Amino acid sequence: MLRIGVTGGIGSGKSSIAAVLRDRGAVIIDADAISRQVVAPGSAGLAGVLKHFGPGVRAADGSLDRAALARLVFTDPGARRELEAITHPLIWAEAGRQFAAVPADGVAVHDMPLLVEKRMSGEYHLVIIAMVDPETRVRRLVEQRGLDEADARARIAAQVSDDERVAAGDVLLDNGGTPDDLTAATGRLWQERIEPFRANLLALRPAAPATSPLELAGAQAQAGRIATRIAHTITDRIEAIGARVTSVAGGLLTIDCGVVAAKPAGDGPWLAPEHRATLTHAGFPGVAGGDVFGNCDPAWPSRITLRRMP
């Protein structure tokens, strides 16, 4: 299963990207929908929220007054953390159930607003960021969601910066144009990157060398994201990892990763066969023997050396 994270700031239209991917055949795990589900009338989540925050967040019909709750948590980081402590375990559990139901040969798209805030980029094969300038986002929130301008700006300010999102994203999709523009760009992404990525992952094969030159400007940032994914994949074996691009020649991104390894059990190798298998299924199949791995992502065909530091 190819796992894709889609995120962006409030008002950026990330769910529009997810909708296009659904039309192409992806299964969508919608974090916002799940967050509503876990506080639906009669749920344990709703009971917990009402108990903690009091009657001021209860609507006349007994359901959650989401607007009242939002006014509390978007301007109070402490209150937001308290809400997350109640709802997030329920949200993660339901998301896990939905991921488990996706076919092994499918594409799962996690529409996840807090992906960057929660440092979740390592959990996905690919992270897509919906990019829109802040003023357009404010206008959309006012015109489409009925927020007043001050509230819209406060909600945007409460989130991470665009620079932080860019650092976490493999793909930046501009959603400042028309819906047709976004549909076309997302469709190209599906055809040129997602579908070949899925095919490589299913076949457990690295992407073939690129036929056009790789861009050095984005190579180091991509190497960092690859290192983050590797560390997340075999977290029990890696205490720290750093990535350095050594070449972008021959259609391959060549990366040297210095690894501070966790102590192996007994006298075994620092990377046991099961760790290599885990890396393969995460999109990093071994190549050329030793501690050299490929990358299933066709946009960044790679040779990644995991070099254990003394």
PDB file of C-alpha atoms in Angstrom:
ATOM      1  CA  MET A   1       0.000   0.000   0.000  1.00  0.00           C
ATOM      2  CA  LEU A   2       1.279   3.434  -0.952  1.00  0.00           C
ATOM      3  CA  ARG A   3       0.661   5.896   1.887  1.00  0.00           C
ATOM      4  CA  ILE A   4       0.299   9.568   0.988  1.00  0.00           C
ATOM      5  CA  GLY A   5      -0.166  12.452   3.391  1.00  0.00           C
ATOM      6  CA  VAL A   6      -2.000  15.557   2.173  1.00  0.00           C
ATOM      7  CA  THR A   7      -1.894  18.695   4.268  1.00  0.00           C
ATOM      8  CA  GLY A   8      -1.925  22.479   4.142  1.00  0.00           C
ATOM      9  CA  GLY A   9      -3.008  25.456   6.162  1.00  0.00           C
ATOM     10  CA  ILE A  10      -6.632  26.143   6.949  1.00  0.00           C
ATOM     11  CA  GLY A  11      -8.338  27.438   3.818  1.00  0.00           C
ATOM     12  CA  SER A  12      -5.682  26.000   1.491  1.00  0.00           C
ATOM     13  CA  GLY A  13      -7.985  23.456  -0.144  1.00  0.00           C
ATOM     14  CA  LYS A  14      -6.139  20.284   0.813  1.00  0.00           C
ATOM     15  CA  SER A  15      -9.404  18.344   0.748  1.00  0.00           C
ATOM     16  CA  SER A  16      -9.883  19.384  -2.881  1.00  0.00           C
ATOM     17  CA  ILE A  17      -6.615  17.620  -3.688  1.00  0.00           C
ATOM     18  CA  ALA A  18      -7.781  14.550  -1.785  1.00  0.00           C
ATOM     19  CA  ALA A  19     -11.048  14.571  -3.740  1.00  0.00           C
ATOM     20  CA  VAL A  20      -9.183  14.477  -7.058  1.00  0.00           C
ATOM     21  CA  LEU A  21      -7.053  11.594  -5.809  1.00  0.00           C
ATOM     22  CA  ARG A  22     -10.227   9.778  -4.742  1.00  0.00           C
ATOM     23  CA  ASP A  23     -11.542  10.130  -8.284  1.00  0.00           C
ATOM     24  CA  ARG A  24      -8.329   8.478  -9.513  1.00  0.00           C
ATOM     25  CA  GLY A  25      -8.891   5.483  -7.230  1.00  0.00           C
ATOM     26  CA  ALA A  26      -7.263   6.377  -3.918  1.00  0.00           C
ATOM     27  CA  VAL A  27      -8.874   5.583  -0.570  1.00  0.00           C
ATOM     28  CA  ILE A  28      -9.212   8.722   1.563  1.00  0.00           C
ATOM     29  CA  ILE A  29      -8.713   8.708   5.323  1.00  0.00           C
ATOM     30  CA  ASP A  30     -10.144  12.097   6.279  1.00  0.00           C
ATOM     31  CA  ALA A  31      -8.843  13.300   9.638  1.00  0.00           C
ATOM     32  CA  ASP A  32     -11.442  16.085   9.884  1.00  0.00           C
ATOM     33  CA  ALA A  33     -14.281  13.628   9.234  1.00  0.00           C
ATOM     34  CA  ILE A  34     -12.862  11.265  11.840  1.00  0.00           C
ATOM     35  CA  SER A  35     -12.515  14.120  14.336  1.00  0.00           C
ATOM     36  CA  ARG A  36     -16.233  14.827  13.903  1.00  0.00           C
ATOM     37  CA  GLN A  37     -17.093  11.140  14.140  1.00  0.00           C
ATOM     38  CA  VAL A  38     -15.374  10.644  17.504  1.00  0.00           C
ATOM     39  CA  VAL A  39     -17.390  13.476  19.115  1.00  0.00           C
ATOM     40  CA  ALA A  40     -20.726  12.571  17.528  1.00  0.00           C
ATOM     41  CA  PRO A  41     -23.818  12.529  19.777  1.00  0.00           C
ATOM     42  CA  GLY A  42     -23.680   9.589  22.150  1.00  0.00           C
ATOM     43  CA  SER A  43     -19.945   9.036  21.757  1.00  0.00           C
ATOM     44  CA  ALA A  44     -17.385   8.677  24.516  1.00  0.00           C
ATOM     45  CA  GLY A  45     -15.418  11.480  22.882  1.00  0.00           C
ATOM     46  CA  LEU A  46     -18.296  13.940  23.201  1.00  0.00           C
ATOM     47  CA  ALA A  47     -18.836  12.962  26.814  1.00  0.00           C
ATOM     48  CA  GLY A  48     -15.164  13.598  27.551  1.00  0.00           C
ATOM     49  CA  VAL A  49     -15.137  17.003  25.855  1.00  0.00           C
ATOM     50  CA  LEU A  50     -18.296  18.182  27.613  1.00  0.00           C
ATOM     51  CA  LYS A  51     -17.014  16.976  30.969  1.00  0.00           C
ATOM     52  CA  HIS A  52     -13.747  18.860  30.553  1.00  0.00           C
ATOM     53  CA  PHE A  53     -14.874  22.084  28.866  1.00  0.00           C
ATOM     54  CA  GLY A  54     -18.321  22.416  30.394  1.00  0.00           C
ATOM     55  CA  PRO A  55     -21.798  23.354  29.141  1.00  0.00           C
ATOM     56  CA  GLY A  56     -20.512  26.299  27.111  1.00  0.00           C
ATOM     57  CA  VAL A  57     -19.538  23.940  24.279  1.00  0.00           C
ATOM     58  CA  ARG A  58     -22.834  22.040  24.275  1.00  0.00           C
ATOM     59  CA  ALA A  59     -25.329  22.970  21.537  1.00  0.00           C
ATOM     60  CA  ALA A  60     -29.043  23.265  22.266  1.00  0.00           C
ATOM     61  CA  ASP A  61     -29.676  19.791  20.841  1.00  0.00           C
ATOM     62  CA  GLY A  62     -26.995  18.217  23.031  1.00  0.00           C
ATOM     63  CA  SER A  63     -24.400  17.910  20.277  1.00  0.00           C
ATOM     64  CA  LEU A  64     -21.003  19.595  20.304  1.00  0.00           C
ATOM     65  CA  ASP A  65     -21.013  23.320  19.563  1.00  0.00           C
ATOM     66  CA  ARG A  66     -17.938  23.190  17.362  1.00  0.00           C
ATOM     67  CA  ALA A  67     -17.810  26.952  16.836  1.00  0.00           C
ATOM     68  CA  ALA A  68     -17.779  27.607  20.581  1.00  0.00           C
ATOM     69  CA  LEU A  69     -15.086  24.998  21.115  1.00  0.00           C
ATOM     70  CA  ALA A  70     -13.002  26.432  18.276  1.00  0.00           C
ATOM     71  CA  ARG A  71     -13.101  29.888  19.836  1.00  0.00           C
ATOM     72  CA  LEU A  72     -11.599  28.396  22.986  1.00  0.00           C
ATOM     73  CA  VAL A  73      -8.831  26.282  21.528  1.00  0.00           C
ATOM     74  CA  PHE A  74      -7.576  28.345  18.599  1.00  0.00           C
ATOM     75  CA  THR A  75      -6.476  31.171  20.883  1.00  0.00           C
ATOM     76  CA  ASP A  76      -5.369  29.070  23.875  1.00  0.00           C
ATOM     77  CA  PRO A  77      -2.578  26.536  23.262  1.00  0.00           C
ATOM     78  CA  GLY A  78      -3.173  24.957  26.663  1.00  0.00           C
ATOM     79  CA  ALA A  79      -6.840  24.367  25.915  1.00  0.00           C
ATOM     80  CA  ARG A  80      -5.908  22.959  22.518  1.00  0.00           C
ATOM     81  CA  ARG A  81      -3.556  20.448  24.129  1.00  0.00           C
ATOM     82  CA  GLU A  82      -6.272  19.455  26.590  1.00  0.00           C
ATOM     83  CA  LEU A  83      -8.720  18.860  23.738  1.00  0.00           C
ATOM     84  CA  GLU A  84      -6.147  16.822  21.834  1.00  0.00           C
ATOM     85  CA  ALA A  85      -5.505  14.652  24.886  1.00  0.00           C
ATOM     86  CA  ILE A  86      -9.184  13.681  24.833  1.00  0.00           C
ATOM     87  CA  THR A  87      -9.791  13.275  21.122  1.00  0.00           C
ATOM     88  CA  HIS A  88      -6.493  12.290  19.514  1.00  0.00           C
ATOM     89  CA  PRO A  89      -6.285   8.737  20.909  1.00  0.00           C
ATOM     90  CA  LEU A  90      -9.769   8.132  19.493  1.00  0.00           C
ATOM     91  CA  ILE A  91      -8.843   9.730  16.160  1.00  0.00           C
ATOM     92  CA  TRP A  92      -5.620   7.689  15.801  1.00  0.00           C
ATOM     93  CA  ALA A  93      -7.450   4.462  16.597  1.00  0.00           C
ATOM     94  CA  GLU A  94     -10.122   5.073  13.960  1.00  0.00           C
ATOM     95  CA  ALA A  95      -7.551   6.191  11.382  1.00  0.00           C
ATOM     96  CA  GLY A  96      -5.614   2.997  12.051  1.00  0.00           C
ATOM     97  CA  ARG A  97      -8.723   0.916  11.398  1.00  0.00           C
ATOM     98  CA  GLN A  98      -9.330   2.717   8.113  1.00  0.00           C
ATOM     99  CA  PHE A  99      -5.725   2.308   6.948  1.00  0.00           C
ATOM    100  CA  ALA A 100      -5.897  -1.399   7.762  1.00  0.00           C
ATOM    101  CA  ALA A 101      -8.928  -1.755   5.476  1.00  0.00           C
ATOM    102  CA  VAL A 102      -7.102  -0.394   2.402  1.00  0.00           C
ATOM    103  CA  PRO A 103      -6.121  -3.162  -0.070  1.00  0.00           C
ATOM    104  CA  ALA A 104      -2.443  -4.080  -0.144  1.00  0.00           C
ATOM    105  CA  ASP A 105      -2.165  -2.833  -3.733  1.00  0.00           C
ATOM    106  CA  GLY A 106      -4.080   0.383  -3.049  1.00  0.00           C
ATOM    107  CA  VAL A 107      -3.218   4.028  -2.499  1.00  0.00           C
ATOM    108  CA  ALA A 108      -4.192   5.433   0.896  1.00  0.00           C
ATOM    109  CA  VAL A 109      -4.411   9.220   1.175  1.00  0.00           C
ATOM    110  CA  HIS A 110      -4.447  10.715   4.662  1.00  0.00           C
ATOM    111  CA  ASP A 111      -6.102  14.144   4.532  1.00  0.00           C
ATOM    112  CA  MET A 112      -4.387  15.390   7.677  1.00  0.00           C
ATOM    113  CA  PRO A 113      -4.383  19.055   8.791  1.00  0.00           C
ATOM    114  CA  LEU A 114      -1.855  18.538  11.611  1.00  0.00           C
ATOM    115  CA  LEU A 115       0.631  16.422   9.670  1.00  0.00           C
ATOM    116  CA  VAL A 116       3.460  18.945  10.000  1.00  0.00           C
ATOM    117  CA  GLU A 117       2.584  20.032  13.536  1.00  0.00           C
ATOM    118  CA  LYS A 118       2.701  16.401  14.686  1.00  0.00           C
ATOM    119  CA  ARG A 119       5.927  15.670  12.759  1.00  0.00           C
ATOM    120  CA  MET A 120       4.263  12.827  10.881  1.00  0.00           C
ATOM    121  CA  SER A 121       5.977  13.149   7.495  1.00  0.00           C
ATOM    122  CA  GLY A 122       8.080  10.040   8.102  1.00  0.00           C
ATOM    123  CA  GLU A 123       4.924   7.916   8.196  1.00  0.00           C
ATOM    124  CA  TYR A 124       4.167   8.404   4.489  1.00  0.00           C
ATOM    125  CA  HIS A 125       5.830   7.489   1.235  1.00  0.00           C
ATOM    126  CA  LEU A 126       4.884  10.914  -0.118  1.00  0.00           C
ATOM    127  CA  VAL A 127       3.708  14.188   1.432  1.00  0.00           C
ATOM    128  CA  ILE A 128       1.687  16.672  -0.636  1.00  0.00           C
ATOM    129  CA  ILE A 129       1.287  20.274   0.529  1.00  0.00           C
ATOM    130  CA  ALA A 130      -1.556  22.516  -0.670  1.00  0.00           C
ATOM    131  CA  MET A 131      -0.021  25.961  -1.117  1.00  0.00           C
ATOM    132  CA  VAL A 132      -2.060  29.187  -1.112  1.00  0.00           C
ATOM    133  CA  ASP A 133      -1.001  32.669  -0.054  1.00  0.00           C
ATOM    134  CA  PRO A 134      -2.343  33.797   3.355  1.00  0.00           C
ATOM    135  CA  GLU A 135      -4.562  36.585   2.018  1.00  0.00           C
ATOM    136  CA  THR A 136      -6.372  34.183  -0.301  1.00  0.00           C
ATOM    137  CA  ARG A 137      -6.869  31.819   2.615  1.00  0.00           C
ATOM    138  CA  VAL A 138      -8.343  34.627   4.731  1.00  0.00           C
ATOM    139  CA  ARG A 139     -10.725  35.554   1.922  1.00  0.00           C
ATOM    140  CA  ARG A 140     -11.851  31.945   1.490  1.00  0.00           C
ATOM    141  CA  LEU A 141     -12.463  31.504   5.205  1.00  0.00           C
ATOM    142  CA  VAL A 142     -14.561  34.672   5.307  1.00  0.00           C
ATOM    143  CA  GLU A 143     -16.511  34.038   2.101  1.00  0.00           C
ATOM    144  CA  GLN A 144     -16.886  30.256   2.182  1.00  0.00           C
ATOM    145  CA  ARG A 145     -16.980  29.435   5.903  1.00  0.00           C
ATOM    146  CA  GLY A 146     -18.529  32.591   7.288  1.00  0.00           C
ATOM    147  CA  LEU A 147     -15.700  33.470   9.679  1.00  0.00           C
ATOM    148  CA  ASP A 148     -14.999  37.070  10.511  1.00  0.00           C
ATOM    149  CA  GLU A 149     -11.623  38.321   9.330  1.00  0.00           C
ATOM    150  CA  ALA A 150     -10.045  38.511  12.790  1.00  0.00           C
ATOM    151  CA  ASP A 151     -11.023  34.913  13.552  1.00  0.00           C
ATOM    152  CA  ALA A 152      -9.691  33.746  10.190  1.00  0.00           C
ATOM    153  CA  ARG A 153      -6.348  35.430  10.776  1.00  0.00           C
ATOM    154  CA  ALA A 154      -6.121  34.040  14.311  1.00  0.00           C
ATOM    155  CA  ARG A 155      -6.688  30.504  13.057  1.00  0.00           C
ATOM    156  CA  ILE A 156      -4.010  30.878  10.401  1.00  0.00           C
ATOM    157  CA  ALA A 157      -1.567  32.343  12.934  1.00  0.00           C
ATOM    158  CA  ALA A 158      -2.161  29.406  15.297  1.00  0.00           C
ATOM    159  CA  GLN A 159      -0.812  26.958  12.707  1.00  0.00           C
ATOM    160  CA  VAL A 160       2.748  26.259  11.572  1.00  0.00           C
ATOM    161  CA  SER A 161       4.323  28.512   8.965  1.00  0.00           C
ATOM    162  CA  ASP A 162       4.385  27.856   5.243  1.00  0.00           C
ATOM    163  CA  ASP A 163       8.176  27.484   5.461  1.00  0.00           C
ATOM    164  CA  GLU A 164       7.749  24.577   7.875  1.00  0.00           C
ATOM    165  CA  ARG A 165       5.231  22.946   5.551  1.00  0.00           C
ATOM    166  CA  VAL A 166       7.518  23.352   2.543  1.00  0.00           C
ATOM    167  CA  ALA A 167      10.355  21.666   4.441  1.00  0.00           C
ATOM    168  CA  ALA A 168       8.143  18.642   5.142  1.00  0.00           C
ATOM    169  CA  GLY A 169       6.603  18.343   1.672  1.00  0.00           C
ATOM    170  CA  ASP A 170       7.723  16.250  -1.282  1.00  0.00           C
ATOM    171  CA  VAL A 171       5.167  17.896  -3.576  1.00  0.00           C
ATOM    172  CA  LEU A 172       3.906  21.490  -3.434  1.00  0.00           C
ATOM    173  CA  LEU A 173       0.619  21.973  -5.279  1.00  0.00           C
ATOM    174  CA  ASP A 174      -0.456  25.562  -5.948  1.00  0.00           C
ATOM    175  CA  ASN A 175      -4.154  25.919  -5.181  1.00  0.00           C
ATOM    176  CA  GLY A 176      -4.357  29.643  -5.793  1.00  0.00           C
ATOM    177  CA  GLY A 177      -5.888  29.235  -9.245  1.00  0.00           C
ATOM    178  CA  THR A 178      -9.091  27.680 -10.539  1.00  0.00           C
ATOM    179  CA  PRO A 179     -10.500  24.266  -9.573  1.00  0.00           C
ATOM    180  CA  ASP A 180      -9.689  23.083 -13.090  1.00  0.00           C
ATOM    181  CA  ASP A 181      -6.060  24.101 -12.605  1.00  0.00           C
ATOM    182  CA  LEU A 182      -5.851  22.061  -9.401  1.00  0.00           C
ATOM    183  CA  THR A 183      -7.567  19.054 -10.962  1.00  0.00           C
ATOM    184  CA  ALA A 184      -5.142  19.086 -13.883  1.00  0.00           C
ATOM    185  CA  ALA A 185      -2.056  19.422 -11.680  1.00  0.00           C
ATOM    186  CA  THR A 186      -3.202  16.665  -9.330  1.00  0.00           C
ATOM    187  CA  GLY A 187      -4.046  14.417 -12.262  1.00  0.00           C
ATOM    188  CA  ARG A 188      -0.548  14.854 -13.667  1.00  0.00           C
ATOM    189  CA  LEU A 189       0.914  14.038 -10.269  1.00  0.00           C
ATOM    190  CA  TRP A 190      -1.113  10.819 -10.159  1.00  0.00           C
ATOM    191  CA  GLN A 191      -0.061   9.737 -13.617  1.00  0.00           C
ATOM    192  CA  GLU A 192       3.594  10.751 -13.514  1.00  0.00           C
ATOM    193  CA  ARG A 193       4.550  10.019  -9.913  1.00  0.00           C
ATOM    194  CA  ILE A 194       1.945   8.293  -7.763  1.00  0.00           C
ATOM    195  CA  GLU A 195       1.013   5.454 -10.107  1.00  0.00           C
ATOM    196  CA  PRO A 196       4.644   4.592 -11.013  1.00  0.00           C
ATOM    197  CA  PHE A 197       5.566   4.856  -7.319  1.00  0.00           C
ATOM    198  CA  ARG A 198       2.809   2.389  -6.442  1.00  0.00           C
ATOM    199  CA  ALA A 199       3.924  -0.012  -9.183  1.00  0.00           C
ATOM    200  CA  ASN A 200       7.536   0.079  -7.989  1.00  0.00           C
ATOM    201  CA  LEU A 201       6.475  -0.466  -4.394  1.00  0.00           C
ATOM    202  CA  LEU A 202       4.315  -3.464  -5.313  1.00  0.00           C
ATOM    203  CA  ALA A 203       7.182  -4.985  -7.301  1.00  0.00           C
ATOM    204  CA  LEU A 204       9.665  -4.185  -4.494  1.00  0.00           C
ATOM    205  CA  ARG A 205      11.985  -2.586  -7.045  1.00  0.00           C
ATOM    206  CA  PRO A 206      13.838   0.728  -6.979  1.00  0.00           C
ATOM    207  CA  ALA A 207      12.881   3.411  -9.467  1.00  0.00           C
ATOM    208  CA  ALA A 208      14.906   3.361 -12.667  1.00  0.00           C
ATOM    209  CA  PRO A 209      17.450   6.156 -13.180  1.00  0.00           C
ATOM    210  CA  ALA A 210      15.861   9.377 -14.391  1.00  0.00           C
ATOM    211  CA  THR A 211      16.114  10.177 -18.091  1.00  0.00           C
ATOM    212  CA  SER A 212      16.432  13.908 -17.420  1.00  0.00           C
ATOM    213  CA  PRO A 213      18.854  15.618 -15.001  1.00  0.00           C
ATOM    214  CA  LEU A 214      17.861  15.722 -11.340  1.00  0.00           C
ATOM    215  CA  GLU A 215      17.707  19.177  -9.780  1.00  0.00           C
ATOM    216  CA  LEU A 216      20.557  19.781  -7.381  1.00  0.00           C
ATOM    217  CA  ALA A 217      18.633  22.650  -5.752  1.00  0.00           C
ATOM    218  CA  GLY A 218      16.049  20.318  -4.234  1.00  0.00           C
ATOM    219  CA  ALA A 219      18.277  17.298  -3.724  1.00  0.00           C
ATOM    220  CA  GLN A 220      19.538  18.006  -0.207  1.00  0.00           C
ATOM    221  CA  ALA A 221      16.054  18.739   1.120  1.00  0.00           C
ATOM    222  CA  GLN A 222      14.770  15.522  -0.437  1.00  0.00           C
ATOM    223  CA  ALA A 223      17.690  13.589   1.046  1.00  0.00           C
ATOM    224  CA  GLY A 224      16.694  14.889   4.456  1.00  0.00           C
ATOM    225  CA  ARG A 225      13.126  13.711   3.967  1.00  0.00           C
ATOM    226  CA  ILE A 226      14.370  10.286   2.843  1.00  0.00           C
ATOM    227  CA  ALA A 227      16.527  10.038   5.968  1.00  0.00           C
ATOM    228  CA  THR A 228      13.523  10.963   8.116  1.00  0.00           C
ATOM    229  CA  ARG A 229      11.505   8.147   6.536  1.00  0.00           C
ATOM    230  CA  ILE A 230      14.272   5.614   7.005  1.00  0.00           C
ATOM    231  CA  ALA A 231      14.673   6.566  10.660  1.00  0.00           C
ATOM    232  CA  HIS A 232      10.920   6.284  11.183  1.00  0.00           C
ATOM    233  CA  THR A 233      10.799   2.903   9.434  1.00  0.00           C
ATOM    234  CA  ILE A 234      13.467   1.237  11.583  1.00  0.00           C
ATOM    235  CA  THR A 235      13.258   3.458  14.616  1.00  0.00           C
ATOM    236  CA  ASP A 236      14.427   0.632  16.890  1.00  0.00           C
ATOM    237  CA  ARG A 237      17.763   0.521  15.031  1.00  0.00           C
ATOM    238  CA  ILE A 238      18.520   4.213  14.542  1.00  0.00           C
ATOM    239  CA  GLU A 239      19.181   6.725  17.283  1.00  0.00           C
ATOM    240  CA  ALA A 240      20.200   9.521  14.903  1.00  0.00           C
ATOM    241  CA  ILE A 241      20.700   9.952  11.166  1.00  0.00           C
ATOM    242  CA  GLY A 242      22.149  12.610   8.902  1.00  0.00           C
ATOM    243  CA  ALA A 243      22.022  12.759   5.108  1.00  0.00           C
ATOM    244  CA  ARG A 244      24.501  14.253   2.648  1.00  0.00           C
ATOM    245  CA  VAL A 245      24.053  14.346  -1.123  1.00  0.00           C
ATOM    246  CA  THR A 246      27.219  13.172  -2.865  1.00  0.00           C
ATOM    247  CA  SER A 247      25.986  13.200  -6.474  1.00  0.00           C
ATOM    248  CA  VAL A 248      23.010  13.764  -8.757  1.00  0.00           C
ATOM    249  CA  ALA A 249      24.769  12.308 -11.802  1.00  0.00           C
ATOM    250  CA  GLY A 250      23.542   9.476 -14.000  1.00  0.00           C
ATOM    251  CA  GLY A 251      19.897  10.083 -13.170  1.00  0.00           C
ATOM    252  CA  LEU A 252      20.431   8.998  -9.560  1.00  0.00           C
ATOM    253  CA  LEU A 253      20.388  10.901  -6.285  1.00  0.00           C
ATOM    254  CA  THR A 254      23.324   9.455  -4.347  1.00  0.00           C
ATOM    255  CA  ILE A 255      23.024   9.921  -0.599  1.00  0.00           C
ATOM    256  CA  ASP A 256      25.408   9.113   2.211  1.00  0.00           C
ATOM    257  CA  CYS A 257      23.550   8.662   5.489  1.00  0.00           C
ATOM    258  CA  GLY A 258      25.614   8.654   8.646  1.00  0.00           C
ATOM    259  CA  VAL A 259      23.774   6.597  11.233  1.00  0.00           C
ATOM    260  CA  VAL A 260      24.155   6.418  14.988  1.00  0.00           C
ATOM    261  CA  ALA A 261      22.820   2.923  15.501  1.00  0.00           C
ATOM    262  CA  ALA A 262      21.057   1.543  18.505  1.00  0.00           C
ATOM    263  CA  LYS A 263      22.946  -1.347  20.047  1.00  0.00           C
ATOM    264  CA  PRO A 264      21.914  -4.616  18.359  1.00  0.00           C
ATOM    265  CA  ALA A 265      20.639  -7.503  20.400  1.00  0.00           C
ATOM    266  CA  GLY A 266      23.400 -10.034  21.011  1.00  0.00           C
ATOM    267  CA  ASP A 267      26.189 -10.282  18.453  1.00  0.00           C
ATOM    268  CA  GLY A 268      24.013  -9.817  15.373  1.00  0.00           C
ATOM    269  CA  PRO A 269      24.535  -7.247  12.606  1.00  0.00           C
ATOM    270  CA  TRP A 270      23.285  -3.733  13.177  1.00  0.00           C
ATOM    271  CA  LEU A 271      20.792  -4.238  10.334  1.00  0.00           C
ATOM    272  CA  ALA A 272      19.183  -7.653  10.628  1.00  0.00           C
ATOM    273  CA  PRO A 273      17.311  -9.293   7.714  1.00  0.00           C
ATOM    274  CA  GLU A 274      13.977  -8.219   9.181  1.00  0.00           C
ATOM    275  CA  HIS A 275      15.090  -4.575   9.169  1.00  0.00           C
ATOM    276  CA  ARG A 276      16.120  -4.845   5.526  1.00  0.00           C
ATOM    277  CA  ALA A 277      12.739  -6.371   4.710  1.00  0.00           C
ATOM    278  CA  THR A 278      10.991  -3.539   6.543  1.00  0.00           C
ATOM    279  CA  LEU A 279      12.969  -0.966   4.559  1.00  0.00           C
ATOM    280  CA  THR A 280      12.095  -2.743   1.308  1.00  0.00           C
ATOM    281  CA  HIS A 281       8.375  -2.639   2.033  1.00  0.00           C
ATOM    282  CA  ALA A 282       8.707   1.021   3.054  1.00  0.00           C
ATOM    283  CA  GLY A 283       9.998   1.854  -0.420  1.00  0.00           C
ATOM    284  CA  PHE A 284      13.748   1.398   0.063  1.00  0.00           C
ATOM    285  CA  PRO A 285      14.735  -1.969  -1.452  1.00  0.00           C
ATOM    286  CA  GLY A 286      18.313  -3.111  -1.105  1.00  0.00           C
ATOM    287  CA  VAL A 287      20.577  -2.837  -4.156  1.00  0.00           C
ATOM    288  CA  ALA A 288      24.163  -3.833  -4.892  1.00  0.00           C
ATOM    289  CA  GLY A 289      24.506  -5.717  -1.620  1.00  0.00           C
ATOM    290  CA  GLY A 290      25.782  -4.341   1.655  1.00  0.00           C
ATOM    291  CA  ASP A 291      24.049  -1.349   3.181  1.00  0.00           C
ATOM    292  CA  VAL A 292      23.021   0.349  -0.079  1.00  0.00           C
ATOM    293  CA  PHE A 293      19.336   0.892  -0.795  1.00  0.00           C
ATOM    294  CA  GLY A 294      17.242   2.238  -3.643  1.00  0.00           C
ATOM    295  CA  ASN A 295      14.115   4.379  -3.617  1.00  0.00           C
ATOM    296  CA  CYS A 296      10.787   3.472  -5.229  1.00  0.00           C
ATOM    297  CA  ASP A 297       9.879   7.137  -5.827  1.00  0.00           C
ATOM    298  CA  PRO A 298      10.274   7.775  -9.591  1.00  0.00           C
ATOM    299  CA  ALA A 299      10.864  11.486  -9.013  1.00  0.00           C
ATOM    300  CA  TRP A 300      14.032  10.789  -7.016  1.00  0.00           C
ATOM    301  CA  PRO A 301      15.698   7.531  -8.108  1.00  0.00           C
ATOM    302  CA  SER A 302      18.366   7.042  -5.463  1.00  0.00           C
ATOM    303  CA  ARG A 303      21.247   5.062  -4.101  1.00  0.00           C
ATOM    304  CA  ILE A 304      21.292   5.459  -0.350  1.00  0.00           C
ATOM    305  CA  THR A 305      24.213   4.224   1.720  1.00  0.00           C
ATOM    306  CA  LEU A 306      23.512   3.678   5.412  1.00  0.00           C
ATOM    307  CA  ARG A 307      26.907   4.099   7.031  1.00  0.00           C
ATOM    308  CA  ARG A 308      27.139   3.219  10.675  1.00  0.00           C
ATOM    309  CA  MET A 309      29.065   5.842  12.608  1.00  0.00           C
ATOM    310  CA  PRO A 310      31.694   4.679  15.124  1.00  0.00           C
TER     311      PRO A 310
END
